[in-house]
């Protein structure tokens, strides 16, 4: 695959988001199956793995650290702080002392002395962004992390943070049906020479036409509470997937490859971290780099998936208050 720059390292543009191996979509994989998938990713050339202290309330970092330790020097390893599990509940806490405790735990779990990229998972709006980033900057000086990232922040917050300490990457949801970064953050990343890492680039599986109605999803699947996966929105959004399917058939590529190719065509500073629990899907995703899209196709996709054409909010109302991104 053609390489792209992240944190000063040259990596494949499609990495692996490790969250759903342990978290968020119902029943996690067994350790044996999760190990098999991670090793398959390494064999397929994935060299950018993304985890977080929140995922599985620490279990995901432990899994990733154990499996990837033999390959550590060849990989870009990223994790996140500022949102963790406390007494079985998600807690956003960006206080410097909390971030300090989290990095020590993460380094132990990931079995490494230094993380290549460490994100503030969410901006704690009770803490000035400069305070949280300032603490992360101290971790850079101490050699615990190589660079700082931010997740789900606005362009305004990004500029404030970058003035405190250089930010290497912004990670936010970005796909054909979640185009909020196009409002301001993508341009700001370009201006400041910051990489943009897109999570959920396949719309949590929806744009591959593999997600049933919300009530059919298993207990513990976060999509059950997301408006876009509920009636009447899901029926309207399926009409867009039908058109996407026609385009993929014309181009002789899979839906996943079409979505990822669209994303990678948007800018050369964008990388994607689709997650999966399925090795066949992992193999399919890695073929997206070979799909070339004409300007005509790109323009058509942009028109079909204009923000006004998407039905429903991407997050429930309470979750929406936890993020800082611009919204259409």
mmCIF file of C-alpha atoms in Angstrom:
data_model
loop_
_atom_site.group_PDB
_atom_site.id
_atom_site.type_symbol
_atom_site.label_atom_id
_atom_site.label_comp_id
_atom_site.label_asym_id
_atom_site.label_seq_id
_atom_site.Cartn_x
_atom_site.Cartn_y
_atom_site.Cartn_z
ATOM 1 C CA UNK A 1 0.000 0.000 0.000
ATOM 2 C CA UNK A 2 1.091 3.592 -0.547
ATOM 3 C CA UNK A 3 2.302 5.085 2.714
ATOM 4 C CA UNK A 4 1.149 8.186 4.562
ATOM 5 C CA UNK A 5 2.723 10.157 7.379
ATOM 6 C CA UNK A 6 1.503 9.949 10.969
ATOM 7 C CA UNK A 7 3.522 11.222 13.891
ATOM 8 C CA UNK A 8 6.545 11.491 11.627
ATOM 9 C CA UNK A 9 6.276 7.813 10.759
ATOM 10 C CA UNK A 10 5.408 6.337 7.392
ATOM 11 C CA UNK A 11 2.474 3.944 7.765
ATOM 12 C CA UNK A 12 -0.146 2.316 5.627
ATOM 13 C CA UNK A 13 -3.206 4.565 5.218
ATOM 14 C CA UNK A 14 -5.513 1.858 6.594
ATOM 15 C CA UNK A 15 -4.819 0.838 10.156
ATOM 16 C CA UNK A 16 -6.885 -1.095 12.663
ATOM 17 C CA UNK A 17 -9.209 0.326 15.273
ATOM 18 C CA UNK A 18 -9.120 -2.264 18.048
ATOM 19 C CA UNK A 19 -12.155 -1.117 20.056
ATOM 20 C CA UNK A 20 -14.686 -3.687 18.931
ATOM 21 C CA UNK A 21 -12.446 -6.590 19.881
ATOM 22 C CA UNK A 22 -13.350 -5.796 23.493
ATOM 23 C CA UNK A 23 -15.985 -3.080 23.591
ATOM 24 C CA UNK A 24 -19.107 -1.345 22.309
ATOM 25 C CA UNK A 25 -20.752 -3.833 19.941
ATOM 26 C CA UNK A 26 -22.112 -6.452 22.282
ATOM 27 C CA UNK A 27 -20.296 -9.706 22.909
ATOM 28 C CA UNK A 28 -16.525 -9.268 22.484
ATOM 29 C CA UNK A 29 -14.365 -11.858 20.794
ATOM 30 C CA UNK A 30 -12.692 -14.539 22.830
ATOM 31 C CA UNK A 31 -9.023 -13.878 23.512
ATOM 32 C CA UNK A 32 -8.127 -16.654 21.076
ATOM 33 C CA UNK A 33 -10.189 -15.178 18.232
ATOM 34 C CA UNK A 34 -9.059 -11.641 18.974
ATOM 35 C CA UNK A 35 -5.442 -12.797 18.955
ATOM 36 C CA UNK A 36 -5.972 -14.484 15.611
ATOM 37 C CA UNK A 37 -7.403 -11.291 14.124
ATOM 38 C CA UNK A 38 -4.581 -9.080 15.413
ATOM 39 C CA UNK A 39 -1.938 -11.444 14.065
ATOM 40 C CA UNK A 40 -3.739 -11.581 10.717
ATOM 41 C CA UNK A 41 -3.642 -7.789 10.627
ATOM 42 C CA UNK A 42 0.120 -7.812 11.102
ATOM 43 C CA UNK A 43 0.485 -10.406 8.333
ATOM 44 C CA UNK A 44 -1.627 -8.262 5.997
ATOM 45 C CA UNK A 45 0.627 -5.256 6.539
ATOM 46 C CA UNK A 46 -1.301 -3.278 9.134
ATOM 47 C CA UNK A 47 1.286 -1.178 10.955
ATOM 48 C CA UNK A 48 -0.959 1.275 12.843
ATOM 49 C CA UNK A 49 -3.009 -0.036 15.756
ATOM 50 C CA UNK A 50 -5.339 2.141 17.789
ATOM 51 C CA UNK A 51 -6.693 1.359 21.256
ATOM 52 C CA UNK A 52 -7.776 3.293 24.376
ATOM 53 C CA UNK A 53 -7.900 3.024 28.139
ATOM 54 C CA UNK A 54 -11.712 3.026 27.885
ATOM 55 C CA UNK A 55 -12.050 0.009 25.610
ATOM 56 C CA UNK A 56 -13.060 -2.978 27.657
ATOM 57 C CA UNK A 57 -12.160 -0.836 30.680
ATOM 58 C CA UNK A 58 -8.496 -1.715 30.188
ATOM 59 C CA UNK A 59 -8.879 -5.170 28.696
ATOM 60 C CA UNK A 60 -8.286 -3.991 25.138
ATOM 61 C CA UNK A 61 -4.938 -2.433 25.970
ATOM 62 C CA UNK A 62 -3.925 -5.633 27.765
ATOM 63 C CA UNK A 63 -4.916 -7.725 24.743
ATOM 64 C CA UNK A 64 -3.163 -5.490 22.239
ATOM 65 C CA UNK A 65 -0.047 -5.253 24.380
ATOM 66 C CA UNK A 66 0.231 -9.003 24.835
ATOM 67 C CA UNK A 67 -0.325 -9.939 21.186
ATOM 68 C CA UNK A 68 1.663 -7.182 19.515
ATOM 69 C CA UNK A 69 4.671 -7.115 21.857
ATOM 70 C CA UNK A 70 6.862 -9.223 19.507
ATOM 71 C CA UNK A 71 6.196 -6.741 16.674
ATOM 72 C CA UNK A 72 6.299 -3.542 18.723
ATOM 73 C CA UNK A 73 9.286 -1.918 17.018
ATOM 74 C CA UNK A 74 7.686 -2.257 13.582
ATOM 75 C CA UNK A 75 4.319 -0.744 14.536
ATOM 76 C CA UNK A 76 2.799 2.631 15.332
ATOM 77 C CA UNK A 77 0.904 2.109 18.572
ATOM 78 C CA UNK A 78 -1.700 4.650 19.661
ATOM 79 C CA UNK A 79 -3.893 4.814 22.728
ATOM 80 C CA UNK A 80 -6.099 7.378 24.479
ATOM 81 C CA UNK A 81 -6.670 8.924 27.875
ATOM 82 C CA UNK A 82 -9.193 11.281 29.426
ATOM 83 C CA UNK A 83 -12.105 8.858 29.199
ATOM 84 C CA UNK A 84 -11.946 5.668 31.225
ATOM 85 C CA UNK A 85 -14.095 3.150 33.035
ATOM 86 C CA UNK A 86 -14.642 3.833 36.740
ATOM 87 C CA UNK A 87 -16.743 1.392 38.753
ATOM 88 C CA UNK A 88 -18.176 0.016 35.528
ATOM 89 C CA UNK A 89 -19.153 3.414 34.103
ATOM 90 C CA UNK A 90 -17.604 5.689 31.489
ATOM 91 C CA UNK A 91 -16.069 8.798 33.022
ATOM 92 C CA UNK A 92 -14.583 11.800 31.187
ATOM 93 C CA UNK A 93 -11.775 13.285 33.275
ATOM 94 C CA UNK A 94 -9.071 15.440 31.753
ATOM 95 C CA UNK A 95 -7.402 16.585 34.954
ATOM 96 C CA UNK A 96 -3.610 16.328 34.763
ATOM 97 C CA UNK A 97 -3.366 13.955 37.730
ATOM 98 C CA UNK A 98 -5.881 11.600 36.123
ATOM 99 C CA UNK A 99 -4.058 11.645 32.796
ATOM 100 C CA UNK A 100 -0.837 10.869 34.652
ATOM 101 C CA UNK A 101 -2.360 7.807 36.315
ATOM 102 C CA UNK A 102 -3.796 6.646 33.000
ATOM 103 C CA UNK A 103 -0.528 6.766 31.066
ATOM 104 C CA UNK A 104 1.240 4.685 33.703
ATOM 105 C CA UNK A 105 -1.503 2.068 33.524
ATOM 106 C CA UNK A 106 -1.533 2.123 29.723
ATOM 107 C CA UNK A 107 2.206 1.643 29.407
ATOM 108 C CA UNK A 108 2.014 -1.353 31.719
ATOM 109 C CA UNK A 109 -0.943 -2.889 29.907
ATOM 110 C CA UNK A 110 0.558 -2.303 26.466
ATOM 111 C CA UNK A 111 3.910 -3.700 27.588
ATOM 112 C CA UNK A 112 5.882 -0.810 26.173
ATOM 113 C CA UNK A 113 8.071 1.989 27.509
ATOM 114 C CA UNK A 114 6.684 4.621 25.154
ATOM 115 C CA UNK A 115 3.564 5.189 23.081
ATOM 116 C CA UNK A 116 3.946 6.561 19.584
ATOM 117 C CA UNK A 117 0.743 8.586 19.789
ATOM 118 C CA UNK A 118 -1.422 9.380 22.798
ATOM 119 C CA UNK A 119 -4.802 11.021 22.320
ATOM 120 C CA UNK A 120 -6.961 12.980 24.694
ATOM 121 C CA UNK A 121 -10.020 10.806 24.047
ATOM 122 C CA UNK A 122 -12.476 13.589 24.898
ATOM 123 C CA UNK A 123 -11.936 17.147 25.975
ATOM 124 C CA UNK A 124 -13.164 17.445 29.555
ATOM 125 C CA UNK A 125 -15.014 20.758 29.333
ATOM 126 C CA UNK A 126 -14.466 21.319 33.045
ATOM 127 C CA UNK A 127 -10.723 21.482 32.438
ATOM 128 C CA UNK A 128 -9.045 24.038 30.142
ATOM 129 C CA UNK A 129 -7.707 22.243 27.095
ATOM 130 C CA UNK A 130 -4.337 23.882 27.755
ATOM 131 C CA UNK A 131 -4.113 22.136 31.140
ATOM 132 C CA UNK A 132 -4.768 18.676 29.727
ATOM 133 C CA UNK A 133 -2.461 19.183 26.758
ATOM 134 C CA UNK A 134 0.178 20.736 28.995
ATOM 135 C CA UNK A 135 0.319 17.536 31.031
ATOM 136 C CA UNK A 136 0.569 15.462 27.870
ATOM 137 C CA UNK A 137 3.399 17.747 26.797
ATOM 138 C CA UNK A 138 5.270 16.846 29.979
ATOM 139 C CA UNK A 139 4.853 13.179 29.054
ATOM 140 C CA UNK A 140 6.506 13.923 25.714
ATOM 141 C CA UNK A 141 9.460 15.551 27.488
ATOM 142 C CA UNK A 142 9.721 12.559 29.812
ATOM 143 C CA UNK A 143 9.781 10.127 26.893
ATOM 144 C CA UNK A 144 6.571 8.341 27.861
ATOM 145 C CA UNK A 145 4.826 9.365 24.634
ATOM 146 C CA UNK A 146 6.218 10.544 21.333
ATOM 147 C CA UNK A 147 3.356 12.806 20.320
ATOM 148 C CA UNK A 148 -0.071 14.110 21.281
ATOM 149 C CA UNK A 149 -3.408 13.616 19.580
ATOM 150 C CA UNK A 150 -6.929 14.924 20.191
ATOM 151 C CA UNK A 151 -10.247 13.226 19.510
ATOM 152 C CA UNK A 152 -13.618 14.734 18.572
ATOM 153 C CA UNK A 153 -12.565 18.372 18.967
ATOM 154 C CA UNK A 154 -13.542 21.517 17.101
ATOM 155 C CA UNK A 155 -11.158 23.623 15.059
ATOM 156 C CA UNK A 156 -11.200 26.292 17.778
ATOM 157 C CA UNK A 157 -10.180 23.832 20.483
ATOM 158 C CA UNK A 158 -7.547 22.311 18.204
ATOM 159 C CA UNK A 159 -5.923 25.714 17.667
ATOM 160 C CA UNK A 160 -5.847 26.412 21.412
ATOM 161 C CA UNK A 161 -4.294 23.025 22.082
ATOM 162 C CA UNK A 162 -1.742 23.342 19.295
ATOM 163 C CA UNK A 163 -0.633 26.692 20.715
ATOM 164 C CA UNK A 164 0.118 24.923 24.007
ATOM 165 C CA UNK A 165 1.957 21.957 22.441
ATOM 166 C CA UNK A 166 2.275 20.581 18.919
ATOM 167 C CA UNK A 167 -0.592 18.237 18.072
ATOM 168 C CA UNK A 168 0.323 15.381 15.734
ATOM 169 C CA UNK A 169 -3.132 14.004 14.917
ATOM 170 C CA UNK A 170 -6.836 14.560 15.294
ATOM 171 C CA UNK A 171 -9.065 11.515 15.453
ATOM 172 C CA UNK A 172 -12.768 11.935 14.755
ATOM 173 C CA UNK A 173 -15.586 10.102 13.065
ATOM 174 C CA UNK A 174 -15.483 10.680 9.317
ATOM 175 C CA UNK A 175 -17.267 8.812 6.574
ATOM 176 C CA UNK A 176 -19.690 9.428 3.753
ATOM 177 C CA UNK A 177 -22.506 9.775 6.281
ATOM 178 C CA UNK A 178 -20.567 11.676 8.992
ATOM 179 C CA UNK A 179 -18.907 14.628 7.321
ATOM 180 C CA UNK A 180 -18.672 17.062 10.216
ATOM 181 C CA UNK A 181 -14.861 17.376 9.898
ATOM 182 C CA UNK A 182 -15.403 19.084 6.560
ATOM 183 C CA UNK A 183 -16.886 22.114 8.347
ATOM 184 C CA UNK A 184 -13.545 23.306 9.717
ATOM 185 C CA UNK A 185 -11.307 20.645 11.266
ATOM 186 C CA UNK A 186 -9.940 19.154 8.035
ATOM 187 C CA UNK A 187 -8.840 22.582 6.815
ATOM 188 C CA UNK A 188 -7.293 23.388 10.189
ATOM 189 C CA UNK A 189 -5.368 20.113 10.169
ATOM 190 C CA UNK A 190 -4.023 20.954 6.720
ATOM 191 C CA UNK A 191 -3.005 24.444 7.808
ATOM 192 C CA UNK A 192 -1.202 23.176 10.915
ATOM 193 C CA UNK A 193 0.324 20.076 9.254
ATOM 194 C CA UNK A 194 -1.660 17.700 11.476
ATOM 195 C CA UNK A 195 -2.733 14.234 10.387
ATOM 196 C CA UNK A 196 -6.425 13.355 10.472
ATOM 197 C CA UNK A 197 -7.343 9.827 11.579
ATOM 198 C CA UNK A 198 -10.880 8.762 10.690
ATOM 199 C CA UNK A 199 -12.633 6.345 13.015
ATOM 200 C CA UNK A 200 -15.845 4.551 12.011
ATOM 201 C CA UNK A 201 -15.047 5.149 8.308
ATOM 202 C CA UNK A 202 -17.627 2.479 7.400
ATOM 203 C CA UNK A 203 -20.314 4.101 9.565
ATOM 204 C CA UNK A 204 -20.124 1.370 12.193
ATOM 205 C CA UNK A 205 -20.840 -1.177 9.487
ATOM 206 C CA UNK A 206 -23.938 0.539 8.124
ATOM 207 C CA UNK A 207 -22.384 1.583 4.822
ATOM 208 C CA UNK A 208 -21.396 -2.016 4.121
ATOM 209 C CA UNK A 209 -25.099 -2.946 4.334
ATOM 210 C CA UNK A 210 -24.578 -5.356 7.218
ATOM 211 C CA UNK A 211 -26.459 -3.714 10.097
ATOM 212 C CA UNK A 212 -30.014 -4.790 11.008
ATOM 213 C CA UNK A 213 -32.633 -2.675 12.760
ATOM 214 C CA UNK A 214 -31.505 -1.396 16.147
ATOM 215 C CA UNK A 215 -33.860 -3.619 18.095
ATOM 216 C CA UNK A 216 -32.291 -6.703 16.482
ATOM 217 C CA UNK A 217 -28.786 -5.797 17.650
ATOM 218 C CA UNK A 218 -27.522 -7.633 20.719
ATOM 219 C CA UNK A 219 -27.642 -6.115 24.191
ATOM 220 C CA UNK A 220 -24.612 -3.959 24.814
ATOM 221 C CA UNK A 221 -24.341 -2.792 21.203
ATOM 222 C CA UNK A 222 -24.031 1.000 21.322
ATOM 223 C CA UNK A 223 -25.736 1.326 17.946
ATOM 224 C CA UNK A 224 -29.033 0.410 19.596
ATOM 225 C CA UNK A 225 -29.158 3.908 21.072
ATOM 226 C CA UNK A 226 -27.912 5.830 18.032
ATOM 227 C CA UNK A 227 -30.695 7.642 16.148
ATOM 228 C CA UNK A 228 -29.414 6.752 12.680
ATOM 229 C CA UNK A 229 -29.857 3.057 13.438
ATOM 230 C CA UNK A 230 -33.448 3.471 14.611
ATOM 231 C CA UNK A 231 -36.708 3.870 12.727
ATOM 232 C CA UNK A 232 -37.619 5.960 10.824
ATOM 233 C CA UNK A 233 -34.057 7.074 10.107
ATOM 234 C CA UNK A 234 -32.557 3.707 9.246
ATOM 235 C CA UNK A 235 -35.083 3.043 6.479
ATOM 236 C CA UNK A 236 -34.289 6.405 4.881
ATOM 237 C CA UNK A 237 -30.552 5.860 5.158
ATOM 238 C CA UNK A 238 -30.822 2.425 3.563
ATOM 239 C CA UNK A 239 -31.907 4.152 0.337
ATOM 240 C CA UNK A 240 -28.487 5.785 0.229
ATOM 241 C CA UNK A 241 -26.763 2.436 0.730
ATOM 242 C CA UNK A 242 -28.749 1.035 -2.201
ATOM 243 C CA UNK A 243 -27.296 3.709 -4.456
ATOM 244 C CA UNK A 244 -23.847 3.111 -3.005
ATOM 245 C CA UNK A 245 -24.221 -0.574 -3.857
ATOM 246 C CA UNK A 246 -24.889 0.242 -7.497
ATOM 247 C CA UNK A 247 -21.733 2.340 -7.676
ATOM 248 C CA UNK A 248 -19.607 -0.375 -6.070
ATOM 249 C CA UNK A 249 -20.918 -2.933 -8.544
ATOM 250 C CA UNK A 250 -20.065 -0.647 -11.455
ATOM 251 C CA UNK A 251 -16.534 -0.242 -10.113
ATOM 252 C CA UNK A 252 -16.178 -3.949 -9.290
ATOM 253 C CA UNK A 253 -15.207 -3.316 -5.689
ATOM 254 C CA UNK A 254 -16.802 -4.045 -2.336
ATOM 255 C CA UNK A 255 -18.850 -1.522 -0.395
ATOM 256 C CA UNK A 256 -16.134 -1.322 2.241
ATOM 257 C CA UNK A 257 -13.474 -0.648 -0.367
ATOM 258 C CA UNK A 258 -15.586 2.061 -2.014
ATOM 259 C CA UNK A 259 -16.152 3.841 1.298
ATOM 260 C CA UNK A 260 -12.502 3.684 2.303
ATOM 261 C CA UNK A 261 -11.329 4.735 -1.152
ATOM 262 C CA UNK A 262 -13.606 7.776 -1.002
ATOM 263 C CA UNK A 263 -12.114 8.717 2.350
ATOM 264 C CA UNK A 264 -8.516 8.339 1.216
ATOM 265 C CA UNK A 265 -9.241 10.423 -1.878
ATOM 266 C CA UNK A 266 -10.269 13.418 0.252
ATOM 267 C CA UNK A 267 -6.733 14.395 1.287
ATOM 268 C CA UNK A 268 -3.285 12.876 1.578
ATOM 269 C CA UNK A 269 -3.120 13.654 5.314
ATOM 270 C CA UNK A 270 -6.121 11.404 6.091
ATOM 271 C CA UNK A 271 -5.762 7.875 7.446
ATOM 272 C CA UNK A 272 -8.507 5.399 8.332
ATOM 273 C CA UNK A 273 -8.815 2.952 11.214
ATOM 274 C CA UNK A 274 -11.776 0.680 10.467
ATOM 275 C CA UNK A 275 -12.484 -1.877 13.140
ATOM 276 C CA UNK A 276 -13.615 -5.442 12.587
ATOM 277 C CA UNK A 277 -13.904 -8.794 14.293
ATOM 278 C CA UNK A 278 -13.881 -10.652 10.978
ATOM 279 C CA UNK A 279 -10.658 -11.626 9.196
ATOM 280 C CA UNK A 280 -12.378 -11.705 5.785
ATOM 281 C CA UNK A 281 -13.572 -8.132 6.339
ATOM 282 C CA UNK A 282 -10.054 -7.152 7.388
ATOM 283 C CA UNK A 283 -8.663 -8.563 4.150
ATOM 284 C CA UNK A 284 -11.341 -6.749 2.165
ATOM 285 C CA UNK A 285 -10.601 -3.420 3.848
ATOM 286 C CA UNK A 286 -6.928 -3.658 3.016
ATOM 287 C CA UNK A 287 -7.754 -3.792 -0.688
ATOM 288 C CA UNK A 288 -9.262 -0.297 -0.667
ATOM 289 C CA UNK A 289 -5.960 1.367 -1.486
ATOM 290 C CA UNK A 290 -6.116 -0.144 -4.976
ATOM 291 C CA UNK A 291 -9.498 1.445 -5.820
ATOM 292 C CA UNK A 292 -9.188 4.576 -7.928
ATOM 293 C CA UNK A 293 -12.145 6.951 -8.091
ATOM 294 C CA UNK A 294 -12.659 9.512 -10.830
ATOM 295 C CA UNK A 295 -13.666 13.079 -10.089
ATOM 296 C CA UNK A 296 -17.062 12.272 -11.555
ATOM 297 C CA UNK A 297 -17.603 9.407 -9.114
ATOM 298 C CA UNK A 298 -16.334 11.463 -6.183
ATOM 299 C CA UNK A 299 -18.672 14.323 -7.033
ATOM 300 C CA UNK A 300 -21.598 11.920 -7.339
ATOM 301 C CA UNK A 301 -20.845 10.339 -3.960
ATOM 302 C CA UNK A 302 -20.557 13.750 -2.341
ATOM 303 C CA UNK A 303 -23.930 14.735 -3.747
ATOM 304 C CA UNK A 304 -25.714 11.522 -2.757
ATOM 305 C CA UNK A 305 -24.295 11.706 0.760
ATOM 306 C CA UNK A 306 -24.669 15.429 1.307
ATOM 307 C CA UNK A 307 -25.114 16.052 5.062
ATOM 308 C CA UNK A 308 -28.698 17.160 4.480
ATOM 309 C CA UNK A 309 -29.472 13.729 2.965
ATOM 310 C CA UNK A 310 -28.524 11.814 6.125
ATOM 311 C CA UNK A 311 -31.417 11.073 8.442
ATOM 312 C CA UNK A 312 -30.883 11.243 12.207
ATOM 313 C CA UNK A 313 -28.156 12.463 14.546
ATOM 314 C CA UNK A 314 -24.989 10.410 14.847
ATOM 315 C CA UNK A 315 -25.110 10.316 18.656
ATOM 316 C CA UNK A 316 -27.864 10.298 21.292
ATOM 317 C CA UNK A 317 -28.461 13.718 22.863
ATOM 318 C CA UNK A 318 -26.473 12.978 26.045
ATOM 319 C CA UNK A 319 -23.454 11.676 24.146
ATOM 320 C CA UNK A 320 -23.585 14.690 21.842
ATOM 321 C CA UNK A 321 -22.907 16.954 24.827
ATOM 322 C CA UNK A 322 -19.661 15.090 25.480
ATOM 323 C CA UNK A 323 -18.033 15.969 22.179
ATOM 324 C CA UNK A 324 -16.728 19.253 20.858
ATOM 325 C CA UNK A 325 -16.987 18.862 17.103
ATOM 326 C CA UNK A 326 -18.797 21.271 14.826
ATOM 327 C CA UNK A 327 -22.180 20.034 13.656
ATOM 328 C CA UNK A 328 -24.279 20.616 10.568
#
